Coordinates of C-alpha atoms in Angstrom, one line a residue:
M1 CA -51.8 130.3 -22.4
E2 CA -50.6 134.2 -24.0
N3 CA -48.5 132.4 -26.7
I4 CA -51.3 130.4 -28.4
D5 CA -53.0 131.9 -30.8
F6 CA -55.9 130.9 -33.1
A7 CA -53.5 129.7 -36.0
T8 CA -51.7 127.5 -33.2
L9 CA -54.8 126.2 -31.5
F10 CA -56.3 125.2 -35.3
Q11 CA -53.1 124.4 -36.9
G12 CA -55.2 122.6 -40.0
I13 CA -56.4 126.4 -40.5
G14 CA -53.1 127.9 -39.5
T15 CA -50.9 126.1 -41.8
M16 CA -53.2 127.1 -44.7
M17 CA -52.6 130.5 -43.9
E18 CA -48.7 130.0 -43.5
S19 CA -48.0 127.6 -46.3
G20 CA -48.3 130.4 -49.1
C21 CA -50.8 130.8 -51.5
M22 CA -49.5 128.0 -54.2
L23 CA -49.5 125.3 -51.6
A24 CA -52.8 126.5 -50.1
C25 CA -54.7 126.4 -53.4
A26 CA -53.2 123.1 -53.7
R27 CA -54.7 121.8 -50.5
I28 CA -58.3 123.5 -50.8
F29 CA -57.9 121.8 -54.4
L30 CA -57.4 118.4 -53.4
V31 CA -59.9 118.8 -50.4
L32 CA -62.7 119.6 -53.1
L33 CA -61.3 116.7 -55.6
G34 CA -61.3 114.2 -52.8
L35 CA -65.3 115.0 -52.0
L36 CA -65.7 114.8 -55.4
L37 CA -64.1 111.1 -56.1
I38 CA -66.3 110.7 -52.7
Y39 CA -69.5 111.3 -54.2
L40 CA -68.8 109.8 -58.0
G41 CA -67.4 106.5 -56.1
W42 CA -70.7 106.5 -54.3
K43 CA -72.9 106.9 -57.6
G44 CA -71.2 104.6 -59.0
V45 CA -69.3 106.5 -61.5
L46 CA -66.0 105.5 -60.3
E47 CA -65.0 102.0 -58.7
P48 CA -66.2 102.9 -54.9
M49 CA -63.6 100.3 -53.6
V50 CA -60.6 102.4 -54.3
M51 CA -62.2 106.2 -54.6
I52 CA -64.3 106.5 -51.7
P53 CA -61.5 105.9 -49.1
M54 CA -59.2 107.5 -51.8
G55 CA -61.3 110.8 -51.8
L56 CA -61.5 110.8 -47.8
G57 CA -58.0 109.8 -47.4
M58 CA -57.2 113.2 -49.8
V59 CA -59.7 115.1 -47.6
A60 CA -57.9 113.8 -44.5
I61 CA -54.2 114.5 -45.4
N62 CA -54.5 118.0 -46.8
C63 CA -57.2 119.4 -44.0
G64 CA -55.0 117.9 -41.3
T65 CA -51.1 119.3 -42.3
L66 CA -49.9 120.6 -39.1
M67 CA -46.7 122.0 -37.8
M68 CA -44.1 119.1 -37.0
P69 CA -41.7 119.9 -34.1
D70 CA -38.6 120.9 -36.7
G71 CA -41.0 123.6 -38.0
T72 CA -41.7 121.8 -41.0
L73 CA -45.2 121.1 -42.7
G74 CA -46.2 117.5 -41.9
N75 CA -48.8 115.0 -40.8
L76 CA -49.6 112.1 -38.8
F77 CA -50.5 109.9 -41.4
L78 CA -47.3 108.6 -43.1
D79 CA -44.1 110.3 -44.8
P80 CA -43.4 108.6 -48.3
M81 CA -39.8 110.2 -48.6
L82 CA -38.5 108.3 -45.3
S83 CA -35.2 106.3 -45.9
D84 CA -32.9 106.2 -43.0
T85 CA -33.5 103.2 -40.8
D86 CA -33.4 105.0 -37.7
Q87 CA -35.4 107.7 -38.5
L88 CA -38.2 105.4 -40.3
M89 CA -38.5 102.8 -36.8
N90 CA -39.2 106.1 -34.6
T91 CA -41.8 107.6 -37.5
M92 CA -43.7 104.3 -37.4
Q93 CA -44.3 104.6 -34.0
I94 CA -45.7 107.4 -34.6
N95 CA -47.8 107.7 -37.8
F96 CA -50.2 105.5 -37.7
L97 CA -50.3 104.5 -41.1
Q98 CA -46.6 104.1 -41.4
P99 CA -46.2 100.4 -41.0
V100 CA -48.8 99.7 -43.8
Y101 CA -47.0 101.6 -46.0
T102 CA -43.7 100.8 -45.3
L103 CA -44.6 97.0 -45.3
T104 CA -47.0 96.6 -47.7
F105 CA -47.3 99.4 -50.3
S106 CA -43.9 100.6 -51.0
N107 CA -42.3 97.3 -51.5
G108 CA -45.3 96.1 -53.7
L109 CA -46.3 93.5 -51.7
I110 CA -50.1 95.1 -51.4
A111 CA -50.3 95.0 -55.4
C112 CA -49.2 91.1 -55.3
F113 CA -52.0 91.0 -53.0
V114 CA -54.4 92.7 -55.7
F115 CA -52.9 90.8 -58.3
M116 CA -53.5 87.3 -56.5
G117 CA -57.3 88.4 -55.7
I118 CA -57.7 89.3 -59.3
G119 CA -56.1 86.0 -60.4
A120 CA -58.8 84.0 -58.4
L121 CA -61.7 85.8 -60.6
L122 CA -60.1 85.1 -63.5
D123 CA -61.5 82.4 -65.4
V124 CA -58.7 81.5 -68.1
G125 CA -61.3 79.3 -70.4
F126 CA -62.3 82.3 -71.9
L127 CA -58.7 82.8 -72.8
L128 CA -58.6 79.1 -73.8
Q129 CA -61.2 79.0 -76.2
K130 CA -60.2 82.0 -78.8
P131 CA -56.1 82.3 -77.5
F132 CA -54.8 83.7 -80.9
A133 CA -57.9 86.4 -81.2
S134 CA -57.5 87.3 -77.4
I135 CA -53.9 87.7 -77.5
F136 CA -54.3 89.8 -80.9
L137 CA -56.1 92.4 -79.5
A138 CA -54.2 92.4 -76.2
L139 CA -51.2 93.0 -77.8
C140 CA -53.1 95.9 -80.2
A141 CA -54.5 97.5 -76.8
E142 CA -50.9 98.3 -75.4
L143 CA -50.8 100.9 -77.9
G144 CA -50.2 103.7 -75.5
T145 CA -47.9 101.2 -73.0
F146 CA -45.4 101.6 -76.3
L147 CA -46.2 105.3 -77.8
T148 CA -46.3 106.8 -74.4
V149 CA -42.8 106.3 -73.7
P150 CA -41.3 108.1 -76.7
I151 CA -43.9 111.0 -76.3
A152 CA -42.8 111.5 -72.7
S153 CA -39.1 111.3 -73.4
A154 CA -39.7 114.3 -75.8
L155 CA -41.5 116.1 -73.1
G156 CA -38.4 115.9 -70.9
L157 CA -38.7 112.6 -68.8
T158 CA -36.3 110.3 -68.5
L159 CA -36.3 106.8 -70.0
K160 CA -37.5 105.1 -66.8
E161 CA -39.8 107.6 -65.7
S162 CA -41.6 107.8 -69.0
A163 CA -41.6 103.9 -69.1
S164 CA -43.5 103.9 -65.8
V165 CA -46.0 106.4 -66.9
A166 CA -46.6 104.6 -70.0
M167 CA -47.8 101.8 -67.7
V168 CA -50.9 103.6 -67.5
G169 CA -52.0 102.6 -70.6
G170 CA -52.2 99.2 -69.5
A171 CA -55.1 100.2 -67.3
D172 CA -53.8 98.0 -64.5
G173 CA -53.3 99.7 -61.3
P174 CA -50.8 97.1 -59.6
M175 CA -48.3 96.9 -62.8
V176 CA -48.3 101.0 -62.6
L177 CA -47.2 100.6 -58.9
F178 CA -44.5 97.8 -59.4
T179 CA -43.2 99.4 -62.4
S180 CA -42.9 103.1 -61.0
L181 CA -41.2 101.2 -57.7
A182 CA -38.6 99.6 -59.6
L183 CA -37.7 102.4 -62.5
A184 CA -39.0 105.7 -60.7
K185 CA -39.2 105.6 -57.2
H186 CA -39.1 109.3 -56.9
L187 CA -42.2 109.8 -59.0
F188 CA -44.0 106.3 -57.9
V189 CA -46.5 108.2 -55.7
P190 CA -47.7 110.8 -58.1
I191 CA -47.6 108.0 -61.2
T192 CA -49.7 105.6 -59.1
V193 CA -52.1 108.3 -57.9
V194 CA -52.5 109.5 -61.7
A195 CA -53.1 105.8 -62.6
Y196 CA -55.9 104.9 -60.3
L197 CA -57.4 108.5 -60.9
Y198 CA -57.6 107.5 -64.2
L199 CA -58.7 103.9 -64.1
G200 CA -62.2 105.4 -63.6
L201 CA -61.8 106.5 -67.3
T202 CA -62.1 103.3 -68.6
Y203 CA -65.8 102.8 -67.5
G204 CA -67.0 106.5 -67.6
G205 CA -64.9 107.6 -70.6
Y206 CA -64.5 104.7 -72.9
P207 CA -68.0 104.2 -74.2
Y208 CA -67.7 107.7 -75.6
L209 CA -64.6 106.4 -77.4
V210 CA -66.3 103.4 -78.5
K211 CA -69.3 105.4 -79.8
L212 CA -66.5 107.9 -81.7
L213 CA -64.6 105.3 -83.6
V214 CA -67.3 102.3 -84.2
P215 CA -70.4 103.5 -86.3
K216 CA -73.6 101.6 -84.7
R217 CA -73.9 99.3 -87.7
F218 CA -70.9 97.6 -86.5
R219 CA -71.4 98.2 -82.9
A220 CA -75.1 96.2 -83.2
I221 CA -73.0 93.2 -85.0
K222 CA -74.3 89.8 -83.9
M223 CA -71.4 87.4 -84.1
T224 CA -72.4 83.7 -85.4
T225 CA -70.3 80.5 -84.6
K226 CA -70.7 77.1 -86.4
K227 CA -69.8 75.1 -83.0
A228 CA -70.3 75.7 -79.3
P229 CA -67.3 76.9 -77.8
K230 CA -65.2 74.3 -76.0
N231 CA -65.1 74.2 -72.2
Y232 CA -62.1 73.3 -70.6
D233 CA -62.0 71.1 -67.3
A234 CA -59.9 72.6 -64.0
K235 CA -57.0 70.6 -64.5
V236 CA -56.7 71.9 -68.1
K237 CA -56.7 75.2 -66.7
L238 CA -54.4 74.9 -63.8
A239 CA -52.1 73.2 -66.1
F240 CA -51.9 76.0 -68.4
S241 CA -51.7 78.4 -65.6
A242 CA -48.7 76.5 -63.7
V243 CA -46.9 76.1 -67.3
L244 CA -47.2 80.1 -68.3
C245 CA -46.1 81.0 -64.8
A246 CA -43.1 79.1 -65.2
I247 CA -42.3 80.5 -68.5
L248 CA -43.1 84.0 -67.6
C249 CA -41.0 84.0 -64.3
F250 CA -37.9 82.2 -66.1
L251 CA -38.2 85.1 -69.1
F252 CA -38.6 88.0 -66.7
P253 CA -37.5 87.1 -62.7
V254 CA -37.7 90.6 -62.4
A255 CA -41.5 90.6 -62.0
S256 CA -42.2 87.2 -60.9
P257 CA -44.1 88.1 -58.0
L258 CA -46.4 89.8 -59.9
F259 CA -46.6 86.7 -62.5
F260 CA -46.6 84.3 -59.5
S261 CA -49.4 86.3 -57.2
L262 CA -51.9 86.5 -60.5
F263 CA -51.4 82.4 -61.5
L264 CA -51.8 81.3 -57.8
G265 CA -54.7 83.2 -57.6
V266 CA -55.9 81.3 -60.6
A267 CA -54.2 78.1 -59.0
V268 CA -56.5 78.5 -56.3
R269 CA -59.7 78.9 -58.2
E270 CA -59.3 76.0 -60.2
S271 CA -58.0 73.2 -58.0
G272 CA -61.2 73.4 -55.6
M273 CA -59.8 75.0 -52.5
K274 CA -63.1 76.7 -51.4
H275 CA -62.4 78.0 -48.5
I276 CA -59.3 79.5 -49.8
Y277 CA -60.8 80.8 -52.8
D278 CA -63.2 82.7 -50.8
F279 CA -60.6 84.3 -48.5
V280 CA -58.6 85.3 -51.6
S281 CA -61.5 86.3 -53.7
G282 CA -63.1 87.9 -50.6
P283 CA -61.5 89.7 -47.7
L284 CA -58.0 89.4 -49.3
L285 CA -58.7 91.5 -52.4
Y286 CA -61.2 93.8 -51.4
G287 CA -59.3 94.7 -48.0
S288 CA -56.2 95.3 -50.0
T289 CA -58.1 97.2 -52.8
F290 CA -59.4 99.0 -50.0
M291 CA -56.4 99.7 -48.1
L292 CA -54.9 100.6 -51.4
G293 CA -57.3 103.2 -51.7
V294 CA -56.4 104.8 -48.5
L295 CA -52.8 104.9 -49.1
L296 CA -53.3 106.5 -52.2
G297 CA -55.7 109.4 -50.7
V298 CA -53.2 110.0 -48.0
L299 CA -50.5 110.1 -50.3
C300 CA -52.1 113.0 -52.2
D301 CA -50.5 115.4 -49.9
A302 CA -50.3 118.8 -51.6
H303 CA -46.3 119.9 -51.2
L304 CA -45.9 116.2 -52.9
L305 CA -48.0 116.8 -55.7
L306 CA -46.6 120.4 -56.6
D307 CA -43.8 118.9 -58.4
P308 CA -43.8 120.4 -62.1
K309 CA -43.8 116.9 -63.6
I310 CA -47.0 116.3 -62.1
L311 CA -48.8 118.1 -65.3
K312 CA -46.5 116.3 -67.6
L313 CA -47.9 113.0 -65.6
L314 CA -51.4 114.0 -66.0
V315 CA -51.3 114.7 -69.4
L316 CA -49.4 111.7 -70.1
G317 CA -51.9 109.3 -68.2
I318 CA -54.4 110.2 -70.4
V319 CA -52.6 109.8 -73.9
A320 CA -51.7 106.5 -72.6
L321 CA -55.0 105.1 -71.8
L322 CA -56.7 106.8 -74.7
L323 CA -53.8 105.4 -77.3
S324 CA -54.6 101.8 -75.7
G325 CA -58.5 102.4 -76.2
V326 CA -57.9 103.3 -80.0
G327 CA -55.4 100.6 -80.3
G328 CA -58.1 98.2 -79.2
I329 CA -60.3 99.1 -81.0
I330 CA -58.1 98.9 -84.4
G331 CA -57.7 95.5 -83.4
G332 CA -61.3 94.7 -83.3
Y333 CA -61.6 95.8 -87.0
I334 CA -58.4 93.9 -88.1
M335 CA -60.3 90.8 -86.7
Y336 CA -63.5 92.0 -88.4
I337 CA -61.6 92.1 -91.4
I338 CA -59.9 88.5 -91.2
K339 CA -63.4 87.1 -89.9
R340 CA -65.0 89.0 -93.2
G341 CA -67.4 90.6 -90.9
N342 CA -68.4 88.0 -88.3
Y343 CA -66.3 90.2 -85.8
N344 CA -67.9 92.9 -83.3
P345 CA -64.7 95.6 -83.2
V346 CA -66.4 96.7 -79.8
I347 CA -64.5 93.7 -78.3
G348 CA -61.1 95.5 -79.1
I349 CA -62.1 97.9 -75.8
A350 CA -62.2 94.6 -73.6
A351 CA -58.4 94.0 -74.4
V352 CA -57.4 97.1 -72.4
S353 CA -56.9 95.1 -69.2
C354 CA -58.8 97.0 -66.2
V355 CA -60.6 93.7 -65.0
P356 CA -63.3 93.0 -66.0
T357 CA -64.7 96.6 -66.1
T358 CA -63.6 96.8 -69.9
A359 CA -65.2 93.6 -70.8
K360 CA -68.7 94.8 -69.1
V361 CA -68.5 98.1 -71.0
A362 CA -68.0 96.3 -74.6
Q363 CA -71.2 94.1 -73.6
K364 CA -73.1 97.1 -72.6
I365 CA -72.6 99.1 -75.2
V366 CA -73.3 96.0 -77.8
S367 CA -76.1 95.6 -75.9
K368 CA -77.9 98.6 -75.8
D369 CA -77.8 98.7 -80.1
N370 CA -78.4 95.2 -80.4
P371 CA -80.5 93.3 -77.4
D372 CA -79.7 90.0 -79.3
S373 CA -75.8 90.3 -79.7
F374 CA -73.6 88.5 -76.8
V375 CA -69.7 89.5 -77.0
L376 CA -69.0 88.8 -73.1
G377 CA -67.1 85.5 -73.6
D378 CA -64.9 87.0 -76.1
A379 CA -64.4 90.3 -74.6
L380 CA -63.2 88.5 -71.0
G381 CA -60.9 86.5 -72.9
A382 CA -59.4 89.5 -74.6
N383 CA -59.6 91.1 -71.2
I384 CA -58.0 88.2 -69.6
S385 CA -55.0 88.7 -72.1
G386 CA -54.7 92.1 -71.4
V387 CA -53.8 91.4 -67.9
I388 CA -51.0 89.0 -68.9
T389 CA -49.6 91.1 -71.7
S390 CA -49.4 94.0 -69.4
A391 CA -47.6 91.6 -66.9
I392 CA -45.2 90.6 -69.5
I393 CA -44.6 94.4 -70.6
T394 CA -44.0 95.2 -67.0
G395 CA -41.4 92.6 -66.9
I396 CA -39.8 93.7 -69.9
Y397 CA -39.5 97.4 -69.1
I398 CA -38.0 96.1 -65.8
T399 CA -35.4 94.5 -67.1
I400 CA -34.4 96.1 -70.1
I401 CA -34.9 100.2 -69.6
P402 CA -32.2 100.4 -66.9
Y403 CA -29.9 99.0 -69.2
L404 CA -30.9 101.6 -72.3
S405 CA -30.6 104.3 -69.1
M406 CA -27.1 103.8 -69.0

C-alpha cells in the first residue's frame, strides 16, 4: 500500500509528469486538437463521420497513456509498430483495437472497403457525358500530386516518402493510405493522419482559394448547351466499369485491389442488386469510414508524432492540396478558353477528387454569384475522373518509384 502514490494510482497524470516537457506538451496539444476536431465535426465544418471518432480517439489515446510492465510508456489500444509474430499474437489478446488495426488497417483492407462504398455512390454517367473535359480537368488537378514529389525531395525526404506525402494532393484518403503502406510504411501513420486532417480543407479552405483566383464575373458564368446531355443506361455504365477495371488492373497490378474495389462498387450500383447496394453504400461505407476515423485518432499518440519529419509532412500536405486546387482552377480557365467563354472555371476545383465534397463546393460557390447557374453535373464528371486519376497515379507511383529509388 505504501508504494502506491498519486502518480501510480492515476497513471494518465503520472505519465504526463514523467514523460518530459516535450512529450507532455505534445500530448496536451493533441488532446486539445482532438476536442477541436470533435467540435468542428459536430458543427459540420469538417466531415463528422471521420473527425468526431478521430478527435475522440486522439483525446483517449493521449489521456490514457500508462506505464507498461517493461517500464516504457504505452497504451491498451494498439501498437502500430509491432512486427514480431509472437509478440503480435500476444498483443492482439490485450490491446482491444489491435485485431481491427492489424487485420483491416495495416494491410489496406479498410481503404478498399471505403473505396468500394465510394464506387457505389458514383454515377459514371456524368463522366461519360463529357469524358474529355472531365479527364483533362482531373489531370490538371493532380498538379500537387506531381509537383510535391520534387519539393519533398528537396526538403530531405526520400523518393518513396516524397511520393507518399504527395498523394495528399489527390485529396483521396484511401489512396494516401495505400501508397504510404506500399512505399513508406514507417511513415504511413503520420502521413495518413495528416491526409485526413487536411481533407477538411477541401470543404473549408477551397472556397477561399476559388474566390481568390476566380473573379466574380467568371464565377457567375451560366453555361449554355445546344442539346441535352445524353443519358447512358445501366448496361453501358456497367460495361464501361468492367473494361476500365480490366485495363487498369492489367497496367498496374500493384494497385489492383483499389481498382477492383472502386469498380465493384460501381457494378453493384448499376446491376440493380438493391440489397447489396444498400449494404455497400450504407453499413460498409459508413462503418469503415467510422472505424477509419477511430483508428486514425488512436494512432495520434504523441511520441509517434514527435518525429522531426512530421513538421515537413504538415507543410507538404498543405502545399500538395493547394497546388492541386490551383491546378484544377487553371484547368477550368483553359476549358473556358477552349469553349470560348461558355465554361465556368470554378468547375476545375471539383476535379480534386474528394467525392462529392469538391463538386458540392463548386456548385455552392457558383450559386451564390448566380442562382441560375447549374454546374453540378459537370462538376461531378470532373470529380469522378479525379478519383480514377488518383487511383492511376497511385498505381504509377507504387510501380515506378521503387525502381527509381534503387
